[in-house]
PDB file of C-alpha atoms in Angstrom:
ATOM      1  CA  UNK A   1      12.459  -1.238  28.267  1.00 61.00           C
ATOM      2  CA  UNK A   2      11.847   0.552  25.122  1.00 68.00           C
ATOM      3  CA  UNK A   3       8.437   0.974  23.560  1.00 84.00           C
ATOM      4  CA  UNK A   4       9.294  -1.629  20.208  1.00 87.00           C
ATOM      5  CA  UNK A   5      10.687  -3.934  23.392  1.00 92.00           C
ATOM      6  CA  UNK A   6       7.490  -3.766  24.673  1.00 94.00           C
ATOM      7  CA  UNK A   7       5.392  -4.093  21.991  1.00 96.00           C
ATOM      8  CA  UNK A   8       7.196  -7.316  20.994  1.00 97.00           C
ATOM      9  CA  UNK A   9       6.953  -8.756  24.378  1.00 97.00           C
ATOM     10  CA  UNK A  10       3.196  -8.225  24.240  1.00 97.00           C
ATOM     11  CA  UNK A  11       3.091  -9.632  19.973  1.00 98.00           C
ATOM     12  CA  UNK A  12       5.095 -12.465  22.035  1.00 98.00           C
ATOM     13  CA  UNK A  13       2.339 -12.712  24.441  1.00 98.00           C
ATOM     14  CA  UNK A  14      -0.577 -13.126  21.831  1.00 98.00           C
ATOM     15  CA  UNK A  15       1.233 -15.502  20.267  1.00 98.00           C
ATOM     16  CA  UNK A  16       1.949 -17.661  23.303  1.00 98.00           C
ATOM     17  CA  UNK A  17      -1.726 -17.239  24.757  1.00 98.00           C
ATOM     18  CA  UNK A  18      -3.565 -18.383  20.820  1.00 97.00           C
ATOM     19  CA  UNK A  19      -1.236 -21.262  21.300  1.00 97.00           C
ATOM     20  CA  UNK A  20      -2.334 -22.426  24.379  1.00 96.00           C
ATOM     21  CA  UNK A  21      -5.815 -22.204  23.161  1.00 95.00           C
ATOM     22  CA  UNK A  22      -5.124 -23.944  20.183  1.00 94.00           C
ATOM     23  CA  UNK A  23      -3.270 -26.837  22.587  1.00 94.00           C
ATOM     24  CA  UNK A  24      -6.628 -26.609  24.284  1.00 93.00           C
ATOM     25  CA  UNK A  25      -8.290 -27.420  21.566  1.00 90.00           C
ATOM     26  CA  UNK A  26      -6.501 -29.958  20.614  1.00 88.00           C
ATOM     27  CA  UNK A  27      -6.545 -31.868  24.243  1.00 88.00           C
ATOM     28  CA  UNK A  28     -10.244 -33.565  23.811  1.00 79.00           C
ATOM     29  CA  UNK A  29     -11.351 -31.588  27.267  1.00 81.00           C
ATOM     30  CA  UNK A  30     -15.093 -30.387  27.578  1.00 78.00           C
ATOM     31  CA  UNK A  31     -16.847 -28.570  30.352  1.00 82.00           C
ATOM     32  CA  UNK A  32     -15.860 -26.309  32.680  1.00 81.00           C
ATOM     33  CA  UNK A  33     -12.021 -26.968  32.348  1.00 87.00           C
ATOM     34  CA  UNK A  34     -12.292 -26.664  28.297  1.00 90.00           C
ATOM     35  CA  UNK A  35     -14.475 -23.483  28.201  1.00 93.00           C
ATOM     36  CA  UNK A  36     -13.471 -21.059  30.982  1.00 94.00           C
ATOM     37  CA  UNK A  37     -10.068 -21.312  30.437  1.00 95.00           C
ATOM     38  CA  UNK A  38     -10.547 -20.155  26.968  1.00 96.00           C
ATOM     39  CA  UNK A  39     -12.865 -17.518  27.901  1.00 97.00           C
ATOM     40  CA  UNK A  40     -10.225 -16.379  30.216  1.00 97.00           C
ATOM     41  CA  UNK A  41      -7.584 -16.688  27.438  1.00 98.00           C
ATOM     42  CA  UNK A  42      -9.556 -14.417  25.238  1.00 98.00           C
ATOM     43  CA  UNK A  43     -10.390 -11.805  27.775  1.00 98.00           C
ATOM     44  CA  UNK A  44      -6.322 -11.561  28.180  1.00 98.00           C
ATOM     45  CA  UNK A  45      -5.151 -11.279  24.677  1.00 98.00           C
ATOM     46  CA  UNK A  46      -8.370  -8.653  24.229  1.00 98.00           C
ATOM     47  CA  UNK A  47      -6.912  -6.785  27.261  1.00 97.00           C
ATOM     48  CA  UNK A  48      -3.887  -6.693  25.921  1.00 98.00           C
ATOM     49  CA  UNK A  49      -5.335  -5.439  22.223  1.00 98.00           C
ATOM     50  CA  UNK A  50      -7.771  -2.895  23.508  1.00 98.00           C
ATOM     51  CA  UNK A  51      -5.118  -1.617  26.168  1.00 96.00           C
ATOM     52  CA  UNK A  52      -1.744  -1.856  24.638  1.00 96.00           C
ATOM     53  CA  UNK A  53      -2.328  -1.636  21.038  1.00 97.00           C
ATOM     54  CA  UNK A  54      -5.125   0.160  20.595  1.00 97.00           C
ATOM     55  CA  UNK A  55      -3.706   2.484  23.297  1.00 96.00           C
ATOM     56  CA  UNK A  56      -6.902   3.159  25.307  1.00 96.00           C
ATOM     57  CA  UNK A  57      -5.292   2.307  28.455  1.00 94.00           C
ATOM     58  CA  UNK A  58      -4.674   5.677  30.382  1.00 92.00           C
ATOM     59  CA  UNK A  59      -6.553   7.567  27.893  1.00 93.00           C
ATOM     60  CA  UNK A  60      -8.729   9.922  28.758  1.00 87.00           C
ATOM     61  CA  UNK A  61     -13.029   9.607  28.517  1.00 87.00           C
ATOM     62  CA  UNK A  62     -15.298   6.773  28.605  1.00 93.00           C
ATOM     63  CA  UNK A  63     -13.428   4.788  25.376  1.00 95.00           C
ATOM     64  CA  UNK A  64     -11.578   2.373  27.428  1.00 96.00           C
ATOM     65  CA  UNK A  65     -14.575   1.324  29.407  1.00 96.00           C
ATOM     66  CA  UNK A  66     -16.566   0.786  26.467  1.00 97.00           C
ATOM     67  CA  UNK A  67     -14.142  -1.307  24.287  1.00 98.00           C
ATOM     68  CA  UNK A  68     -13.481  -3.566  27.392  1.00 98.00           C
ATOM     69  CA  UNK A  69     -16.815  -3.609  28.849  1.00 98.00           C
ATOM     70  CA  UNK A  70     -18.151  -5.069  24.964  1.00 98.00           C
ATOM     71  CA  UNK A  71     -15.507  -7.619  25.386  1.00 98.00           C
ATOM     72  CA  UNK A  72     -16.448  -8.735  28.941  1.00 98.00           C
ATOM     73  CA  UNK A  73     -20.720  -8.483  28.369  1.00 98.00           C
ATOM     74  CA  UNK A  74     -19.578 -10.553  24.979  1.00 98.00           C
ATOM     75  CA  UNK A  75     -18.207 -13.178  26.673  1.00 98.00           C
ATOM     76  CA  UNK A  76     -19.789 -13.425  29.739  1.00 97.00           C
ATOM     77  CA  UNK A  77     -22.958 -13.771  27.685  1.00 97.00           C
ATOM     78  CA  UNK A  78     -21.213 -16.435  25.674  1.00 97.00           C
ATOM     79  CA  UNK A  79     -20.738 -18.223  29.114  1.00 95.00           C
ATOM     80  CA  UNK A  80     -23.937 -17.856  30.074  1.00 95.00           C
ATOM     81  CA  UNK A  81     -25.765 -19.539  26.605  1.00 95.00           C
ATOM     82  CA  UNK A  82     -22.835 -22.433  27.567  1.00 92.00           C
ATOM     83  CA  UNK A  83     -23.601 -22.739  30.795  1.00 91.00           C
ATOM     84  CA  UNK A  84     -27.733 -22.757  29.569  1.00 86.00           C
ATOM     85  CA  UNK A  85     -26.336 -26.042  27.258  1.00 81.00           C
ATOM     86  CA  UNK A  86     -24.988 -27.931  30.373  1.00 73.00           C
ATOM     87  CA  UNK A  87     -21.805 -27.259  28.977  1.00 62.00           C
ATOM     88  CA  UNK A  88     -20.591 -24.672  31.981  1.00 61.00           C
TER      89      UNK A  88
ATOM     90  CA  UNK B   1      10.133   1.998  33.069  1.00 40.00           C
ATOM     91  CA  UNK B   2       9.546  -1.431  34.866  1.00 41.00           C
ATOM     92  CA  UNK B   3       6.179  -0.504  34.878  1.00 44.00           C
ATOM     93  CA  UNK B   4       5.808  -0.965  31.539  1.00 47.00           C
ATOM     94  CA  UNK B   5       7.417  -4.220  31.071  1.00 51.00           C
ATOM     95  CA  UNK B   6       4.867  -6.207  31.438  1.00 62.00           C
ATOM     96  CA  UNK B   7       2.050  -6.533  28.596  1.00 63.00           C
ATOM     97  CA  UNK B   8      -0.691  -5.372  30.845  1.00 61.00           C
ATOM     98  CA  UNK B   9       1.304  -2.931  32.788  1.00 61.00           C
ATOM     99  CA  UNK B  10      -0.385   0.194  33.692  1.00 56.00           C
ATOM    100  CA  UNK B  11       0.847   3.468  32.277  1.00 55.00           C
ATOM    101  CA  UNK B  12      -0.108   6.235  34.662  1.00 56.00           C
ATOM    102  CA  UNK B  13      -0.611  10.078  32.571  1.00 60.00           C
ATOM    103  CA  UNK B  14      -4.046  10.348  31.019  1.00 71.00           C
ATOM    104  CA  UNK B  15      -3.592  11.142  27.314  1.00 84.00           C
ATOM    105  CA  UNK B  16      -5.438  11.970  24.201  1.00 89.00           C
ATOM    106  CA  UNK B  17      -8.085   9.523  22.432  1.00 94.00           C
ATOM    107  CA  UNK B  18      -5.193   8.532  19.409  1.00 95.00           C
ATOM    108  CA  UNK B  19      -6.517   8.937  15.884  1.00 94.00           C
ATOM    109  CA  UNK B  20     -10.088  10.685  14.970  1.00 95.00           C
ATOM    110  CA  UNK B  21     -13.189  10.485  17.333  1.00 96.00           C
ATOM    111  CA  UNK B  22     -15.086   9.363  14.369  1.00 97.00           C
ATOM    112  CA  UNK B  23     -13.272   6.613  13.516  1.00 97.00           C
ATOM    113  CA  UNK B  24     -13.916   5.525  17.400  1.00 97.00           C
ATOM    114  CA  UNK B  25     -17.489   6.215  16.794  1.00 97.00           C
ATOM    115  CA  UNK B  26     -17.222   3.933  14.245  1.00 97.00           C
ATOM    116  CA  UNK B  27     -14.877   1.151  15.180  1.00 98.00           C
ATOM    117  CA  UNK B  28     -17.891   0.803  18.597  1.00 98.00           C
ATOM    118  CA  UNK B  29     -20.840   0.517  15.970  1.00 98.00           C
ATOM    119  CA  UNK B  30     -18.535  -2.420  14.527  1.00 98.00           C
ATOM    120  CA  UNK B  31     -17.744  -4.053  17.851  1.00 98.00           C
ATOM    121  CA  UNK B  32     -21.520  -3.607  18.223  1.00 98.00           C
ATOM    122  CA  UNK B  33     -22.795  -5.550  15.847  1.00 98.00           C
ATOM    123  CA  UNK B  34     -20.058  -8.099  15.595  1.00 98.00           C
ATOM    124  CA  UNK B  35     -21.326  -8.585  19.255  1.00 98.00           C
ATOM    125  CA  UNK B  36     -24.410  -9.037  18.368  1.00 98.00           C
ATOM    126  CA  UNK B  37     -23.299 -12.047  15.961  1.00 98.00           C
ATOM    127  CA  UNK B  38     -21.309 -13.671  18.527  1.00 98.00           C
ATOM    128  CA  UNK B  39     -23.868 -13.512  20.752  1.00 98.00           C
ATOM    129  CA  UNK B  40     -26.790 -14.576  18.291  1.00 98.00           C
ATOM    130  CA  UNK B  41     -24.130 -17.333  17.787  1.00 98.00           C
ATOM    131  CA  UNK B  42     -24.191 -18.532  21.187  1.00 97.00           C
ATOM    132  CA  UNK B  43     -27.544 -18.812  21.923  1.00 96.00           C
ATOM    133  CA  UNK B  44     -28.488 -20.407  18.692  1.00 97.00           C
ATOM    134  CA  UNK B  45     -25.800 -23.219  19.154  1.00 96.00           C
ATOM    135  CA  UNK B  46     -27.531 -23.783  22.572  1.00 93.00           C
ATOM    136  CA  UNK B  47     -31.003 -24.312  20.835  1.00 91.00           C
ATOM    137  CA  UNK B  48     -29.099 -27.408  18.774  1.00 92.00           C
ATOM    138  CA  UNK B  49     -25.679 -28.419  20.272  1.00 94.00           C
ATOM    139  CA  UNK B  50     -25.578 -31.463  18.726  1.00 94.00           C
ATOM    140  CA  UNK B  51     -25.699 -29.977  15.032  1.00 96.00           C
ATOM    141  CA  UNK B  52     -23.475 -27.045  15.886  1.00 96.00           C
ATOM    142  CA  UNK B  53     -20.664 -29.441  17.801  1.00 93.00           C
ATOM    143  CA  UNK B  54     -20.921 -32.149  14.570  1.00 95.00           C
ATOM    144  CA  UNK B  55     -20.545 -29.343  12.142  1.00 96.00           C
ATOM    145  CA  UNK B  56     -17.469 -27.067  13.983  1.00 95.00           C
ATOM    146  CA  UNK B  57     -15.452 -30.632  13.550  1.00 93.00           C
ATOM    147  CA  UNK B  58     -15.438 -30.034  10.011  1.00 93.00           C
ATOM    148  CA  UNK B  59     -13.231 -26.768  10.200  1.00 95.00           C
ATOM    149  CA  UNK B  60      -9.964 -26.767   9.946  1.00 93.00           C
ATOM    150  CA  UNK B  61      -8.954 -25.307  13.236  1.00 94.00           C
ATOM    151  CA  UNK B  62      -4.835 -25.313  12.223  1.00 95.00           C
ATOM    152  CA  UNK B  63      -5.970 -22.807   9.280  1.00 95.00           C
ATOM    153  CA  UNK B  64      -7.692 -21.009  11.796  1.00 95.00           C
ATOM    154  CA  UNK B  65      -4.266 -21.175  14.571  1.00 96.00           C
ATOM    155  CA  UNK B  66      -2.458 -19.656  11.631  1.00 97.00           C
ATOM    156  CA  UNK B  67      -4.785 -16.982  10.743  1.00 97.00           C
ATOM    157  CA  UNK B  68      -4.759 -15.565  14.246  1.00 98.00           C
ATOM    158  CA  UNK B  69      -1.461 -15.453  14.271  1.00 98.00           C
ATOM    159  CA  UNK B  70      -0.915 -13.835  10.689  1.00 98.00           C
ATOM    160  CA  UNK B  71      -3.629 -11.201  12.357  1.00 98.00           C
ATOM    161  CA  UNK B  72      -1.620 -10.502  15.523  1.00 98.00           C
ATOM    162  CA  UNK B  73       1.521 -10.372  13.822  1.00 98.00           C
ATOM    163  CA  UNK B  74      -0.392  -7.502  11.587  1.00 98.00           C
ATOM    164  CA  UNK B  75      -1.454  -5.837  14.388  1.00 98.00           C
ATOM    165  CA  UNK B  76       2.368  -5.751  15.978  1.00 98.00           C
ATOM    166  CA  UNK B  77       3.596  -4.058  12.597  1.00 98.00           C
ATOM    167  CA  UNK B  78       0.909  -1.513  12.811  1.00 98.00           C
ATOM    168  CA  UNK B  79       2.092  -0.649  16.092  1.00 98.00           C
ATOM    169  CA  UNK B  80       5.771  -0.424  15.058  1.00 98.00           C
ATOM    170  CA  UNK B  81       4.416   1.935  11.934  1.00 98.00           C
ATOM    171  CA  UNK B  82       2.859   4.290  14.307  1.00 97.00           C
ATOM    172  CA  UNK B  83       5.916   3.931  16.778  1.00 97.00           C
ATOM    173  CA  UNK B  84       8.269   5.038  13.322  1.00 97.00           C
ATOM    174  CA  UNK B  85       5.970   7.763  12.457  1.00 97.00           C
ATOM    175  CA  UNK B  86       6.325   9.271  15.831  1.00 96.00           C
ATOM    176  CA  UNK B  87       9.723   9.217  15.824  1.00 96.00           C
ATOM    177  CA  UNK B  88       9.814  11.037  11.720  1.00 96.00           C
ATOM    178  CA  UNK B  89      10.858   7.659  10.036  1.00 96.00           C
ATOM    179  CA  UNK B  90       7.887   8.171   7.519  1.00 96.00           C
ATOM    180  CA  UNK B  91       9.692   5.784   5.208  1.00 97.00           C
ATOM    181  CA  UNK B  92       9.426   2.766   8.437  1.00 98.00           C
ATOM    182  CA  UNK B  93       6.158   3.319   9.439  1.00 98.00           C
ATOM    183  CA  UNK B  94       5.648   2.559   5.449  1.00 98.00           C
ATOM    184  CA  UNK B  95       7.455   0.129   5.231  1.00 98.00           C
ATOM    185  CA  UNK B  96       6.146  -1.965   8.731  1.00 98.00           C
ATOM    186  CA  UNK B  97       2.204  -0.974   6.898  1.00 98.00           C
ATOM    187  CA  UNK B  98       3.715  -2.924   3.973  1.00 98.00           C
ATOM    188  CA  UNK B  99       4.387  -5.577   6.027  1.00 98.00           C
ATOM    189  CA  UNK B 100       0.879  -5.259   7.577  1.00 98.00           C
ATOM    190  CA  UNK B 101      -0.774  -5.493   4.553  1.00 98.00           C
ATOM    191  CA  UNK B 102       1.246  -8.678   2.826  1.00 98.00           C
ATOM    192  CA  UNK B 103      -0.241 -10.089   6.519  1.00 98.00           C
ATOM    193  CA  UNK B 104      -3.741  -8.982   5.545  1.00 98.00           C
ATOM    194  CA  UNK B 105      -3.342 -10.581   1.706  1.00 98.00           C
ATOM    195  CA  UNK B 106      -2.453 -13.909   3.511  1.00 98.00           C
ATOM    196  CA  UNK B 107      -4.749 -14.285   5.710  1.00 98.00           C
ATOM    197  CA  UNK B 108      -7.635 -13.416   2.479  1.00 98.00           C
ATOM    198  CA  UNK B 109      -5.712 -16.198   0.808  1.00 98.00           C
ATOM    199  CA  UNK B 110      -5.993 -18.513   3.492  1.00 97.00           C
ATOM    200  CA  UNK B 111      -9.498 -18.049   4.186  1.00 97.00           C
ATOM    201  CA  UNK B 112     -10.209 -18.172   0.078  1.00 97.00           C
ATOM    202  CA  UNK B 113      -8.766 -21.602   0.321  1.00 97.00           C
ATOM    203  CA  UNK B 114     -11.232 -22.807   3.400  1.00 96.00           C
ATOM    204  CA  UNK B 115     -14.248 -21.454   1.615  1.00 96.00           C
ATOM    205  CA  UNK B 116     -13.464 -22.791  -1.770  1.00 97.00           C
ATOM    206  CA  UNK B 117     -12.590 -26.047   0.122  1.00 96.00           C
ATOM    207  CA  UNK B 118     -16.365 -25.465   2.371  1.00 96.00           C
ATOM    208  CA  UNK B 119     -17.950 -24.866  -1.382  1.00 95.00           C
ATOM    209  CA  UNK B 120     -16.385 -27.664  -3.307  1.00 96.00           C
ATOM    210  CA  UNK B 121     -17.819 -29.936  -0.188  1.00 95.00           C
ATOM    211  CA  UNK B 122     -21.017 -28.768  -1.198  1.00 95.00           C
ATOM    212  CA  UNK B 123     -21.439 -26.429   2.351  1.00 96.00           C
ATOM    213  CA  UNK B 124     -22.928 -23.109   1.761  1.00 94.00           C
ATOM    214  CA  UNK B 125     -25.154 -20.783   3.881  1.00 95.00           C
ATOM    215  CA  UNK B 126     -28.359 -23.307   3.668  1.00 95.00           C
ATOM    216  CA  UNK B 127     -26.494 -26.198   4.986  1.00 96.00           C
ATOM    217  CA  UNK B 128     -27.239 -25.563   8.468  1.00 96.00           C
ATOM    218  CA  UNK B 129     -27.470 -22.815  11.109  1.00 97.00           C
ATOM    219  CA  UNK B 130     -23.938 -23.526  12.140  1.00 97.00           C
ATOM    220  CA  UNK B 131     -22.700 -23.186   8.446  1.00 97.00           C
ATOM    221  CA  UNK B 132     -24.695 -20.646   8.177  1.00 98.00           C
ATOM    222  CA  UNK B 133     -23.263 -18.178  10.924  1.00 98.00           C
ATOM    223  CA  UNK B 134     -19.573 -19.365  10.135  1.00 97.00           C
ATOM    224  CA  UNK B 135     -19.642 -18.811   6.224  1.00 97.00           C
ATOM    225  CA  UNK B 136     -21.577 -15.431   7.669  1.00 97.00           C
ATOM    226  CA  UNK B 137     -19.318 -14.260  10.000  1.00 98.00           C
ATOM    227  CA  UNK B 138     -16.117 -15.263   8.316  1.00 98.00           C
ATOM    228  CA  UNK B 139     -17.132 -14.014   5.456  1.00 97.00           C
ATOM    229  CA  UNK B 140     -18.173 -10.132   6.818  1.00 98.00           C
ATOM    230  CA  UNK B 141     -14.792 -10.086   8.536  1.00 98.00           C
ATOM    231  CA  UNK B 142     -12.814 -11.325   5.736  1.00 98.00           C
ATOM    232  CA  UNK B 143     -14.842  -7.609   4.318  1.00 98.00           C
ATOM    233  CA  UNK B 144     -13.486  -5.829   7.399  1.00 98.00           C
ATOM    234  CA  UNK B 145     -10.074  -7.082   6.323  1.00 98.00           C
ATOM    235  CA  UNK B 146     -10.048  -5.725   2.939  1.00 98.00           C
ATOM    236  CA  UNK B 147     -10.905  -2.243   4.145  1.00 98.00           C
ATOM    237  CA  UNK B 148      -8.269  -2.441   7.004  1.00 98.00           C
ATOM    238  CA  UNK B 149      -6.173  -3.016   3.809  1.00 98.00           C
ATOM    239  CA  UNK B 150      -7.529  -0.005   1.789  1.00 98.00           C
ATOM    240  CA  UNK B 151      -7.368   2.254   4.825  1.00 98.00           C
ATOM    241  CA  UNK B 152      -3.046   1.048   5.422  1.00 98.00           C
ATOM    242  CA  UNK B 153      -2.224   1.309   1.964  1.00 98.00           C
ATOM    243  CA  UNK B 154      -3.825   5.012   2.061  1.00 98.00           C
ATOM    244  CA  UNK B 155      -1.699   5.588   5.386  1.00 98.00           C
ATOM    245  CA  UNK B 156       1.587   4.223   3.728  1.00 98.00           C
ATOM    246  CA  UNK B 157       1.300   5.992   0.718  1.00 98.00           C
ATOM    247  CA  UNK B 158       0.951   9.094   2.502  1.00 97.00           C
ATOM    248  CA  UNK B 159       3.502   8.388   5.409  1.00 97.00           C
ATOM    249  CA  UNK B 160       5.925   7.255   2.206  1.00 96.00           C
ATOM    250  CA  UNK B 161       5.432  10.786   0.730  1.00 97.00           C
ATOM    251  CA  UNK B 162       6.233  12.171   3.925  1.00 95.00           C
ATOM    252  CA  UNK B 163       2.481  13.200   4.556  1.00 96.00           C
ATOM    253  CA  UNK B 164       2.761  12.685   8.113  1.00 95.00           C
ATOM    254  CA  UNK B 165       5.295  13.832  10.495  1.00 94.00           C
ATOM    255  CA  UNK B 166       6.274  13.174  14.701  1.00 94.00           C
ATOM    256  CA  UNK B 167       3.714  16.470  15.393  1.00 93.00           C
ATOM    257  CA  UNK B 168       0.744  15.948  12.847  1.00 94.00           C
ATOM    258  CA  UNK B 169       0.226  11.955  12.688  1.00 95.00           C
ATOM    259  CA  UNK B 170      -3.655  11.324  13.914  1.00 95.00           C
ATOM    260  CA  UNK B 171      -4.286   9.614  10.232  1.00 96.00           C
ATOM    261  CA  UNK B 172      -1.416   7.312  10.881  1.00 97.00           C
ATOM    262  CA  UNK B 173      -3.243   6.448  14.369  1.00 97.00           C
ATOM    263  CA  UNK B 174      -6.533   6.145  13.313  1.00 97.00           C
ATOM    264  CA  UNK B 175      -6.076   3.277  10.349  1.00 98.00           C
ATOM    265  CA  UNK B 176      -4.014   1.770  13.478  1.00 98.00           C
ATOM    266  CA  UNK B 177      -6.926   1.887  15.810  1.00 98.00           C
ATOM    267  CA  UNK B 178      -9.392   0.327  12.676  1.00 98.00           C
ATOM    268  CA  UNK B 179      -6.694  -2.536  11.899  1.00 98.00           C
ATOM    269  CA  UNK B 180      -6.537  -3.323  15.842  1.00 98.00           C
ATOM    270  CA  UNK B 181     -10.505  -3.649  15.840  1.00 98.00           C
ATOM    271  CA  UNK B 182     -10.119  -5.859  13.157  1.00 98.00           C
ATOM    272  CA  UNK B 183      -8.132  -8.296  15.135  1.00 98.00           C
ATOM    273  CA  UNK B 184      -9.475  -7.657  18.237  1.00 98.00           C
ATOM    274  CA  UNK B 185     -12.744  -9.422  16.446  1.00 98.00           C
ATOM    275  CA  UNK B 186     -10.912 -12.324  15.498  1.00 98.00           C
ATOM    276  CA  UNK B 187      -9.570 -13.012  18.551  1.00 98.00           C
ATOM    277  CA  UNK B 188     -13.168 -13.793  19.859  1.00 98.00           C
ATOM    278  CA  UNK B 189     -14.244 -15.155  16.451  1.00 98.00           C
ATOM    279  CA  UNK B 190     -12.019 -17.937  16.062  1.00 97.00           C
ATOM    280  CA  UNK B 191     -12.131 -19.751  19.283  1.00 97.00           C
ATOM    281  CA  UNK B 192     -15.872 -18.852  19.381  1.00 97.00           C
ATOM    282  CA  UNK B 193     -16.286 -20.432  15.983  1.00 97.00           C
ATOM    283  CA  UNK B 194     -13.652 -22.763  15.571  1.00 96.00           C
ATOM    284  CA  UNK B 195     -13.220 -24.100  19.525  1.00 95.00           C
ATOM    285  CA  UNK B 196     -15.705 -23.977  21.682  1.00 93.00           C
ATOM    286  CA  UNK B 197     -18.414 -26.458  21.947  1.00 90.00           C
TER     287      UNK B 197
END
């Protein structure tokens, strides 16, 4: 698969993912089953961002870990204040 | 190549940091403080849930569906630009920046319409803690935007004029690796801001 073949698939991806959270959204849900999977929605799409666009996968030096380890503290401290609510 | 079909599939030679260290240093003092927001965010809404829930019904989530993707879709023609410039088509990786940016000036339009929609309801900043972290947040992005613009129209002038070539293209890669932080905020902001409660 060419590069521009990939990169689409992932654009594809993204889209398909902020979709889903949107249908979340939408669905009237709360709790667990409302917040985690959107947690876990954004930690994909940043994965994807951080590793496939921004190119830091397979790069060489601390970078990587950085960029992804801001997005997982971010949101696993958003899950925590959530989970302090009653709402996780 | 199957191992690269996949979105998250791992490619396996360790390269170069693309673009300028500098601009890395900078684009993790951004991610930094936006962090620091989100997070603020978070534990405020938890010290009144009932005020921050009442007032996130009051956004217009479908504006904020169609930002995200107007941002990704950015994103994807920044990575076809840099794709173009490394294969010499200085006049594509233009052109796909030009595309970029008309993405950037919609989204700015699009959030100009929700604030001036947020202001004419009489919502500003001293509404309510909620209001106040939203018109705050969405507002130093929508900033972050307009220099994501500057920094691609600087790169597409320059890749138009041939200023950048399949050797010598780190200026090309490091307004890519600003634009990406840009959206890679967004994606947390908006269901942070707009969904969750």
């Amino acid at each position: 698969m060419t590069s521009s073949r990939t990169a689409t698939l992932q654009w594809a991806s993204l889209l398909a993912l902020t979709t889903i959270t949107f249908q979340i959204a939408q669905s009237g849900m709360s709790g667990w089953g409302f917040i985690l999977p959107i947690l876990l929605i954004i930690l994909i799409k940043g994965r994807i961002v951080i590793d496939r666009f921004m190119e830091l996968q397979g790069v060489a030096g601390p970078f990587r870990w950085i960029v992804l380890g801001w997005l997982i503290t971010v949101l696993g401290l958003i899950a925590f204040a959530f989970h302090l609510t009653g709402d996780l | 190549m199957a191992a690269i079909s996949s979105p998250l599939a791992v490619p396996t030679a360790r390269r170069e940091l693309p673009g300028d260290l500098a601009m890395w240093c900078f684009i993790l003092a951004e991610l930094a403080v936006f962090g620091i927001f989100f997070i603020t965010y978070a534990f405020a809404r938890s010290a009144n849930v009932a005020m921050f829930d009442e007032s996130q019904q009051h956004l217009n989530r479908t504006f904020g569906l169609v930002n995200t993707f107007i941002l990704i879709t950015s994103s994807y023609f920044v990575v076809r630009a840099v794709e173009s410039i490394r294969h010499d088509r200085g006049q594509a990786c233009a052109r796909w920046l030009g595309a970029a940016i008309a993405c950037g000036a919609l989204f700015l339009v699009l959030k100009v319409v929700e604030f001036v929609a947020k202001y004419e309801a009489g919502i500003t900043m001293s509404t309510n803690t909620f209001y106040m972290f939203y018109l705050f947040l969405t507002f130093f992005h929508f900033m972050h935007v307009i220099l994501g613009m500057v920094i691609l129209g600087a790169i597409a002038l320059k890749a138009r004029a041939g200023g950048y070539s399949r050797a010598s293209h780190a200026g090309a890669e490091t307004g890519a690796a600003y634009w990406h932080m840009v959206d890679l905020v967004w994606i947390v902001l908006f269901p942070l801001i707009y969904v969750l409660h």
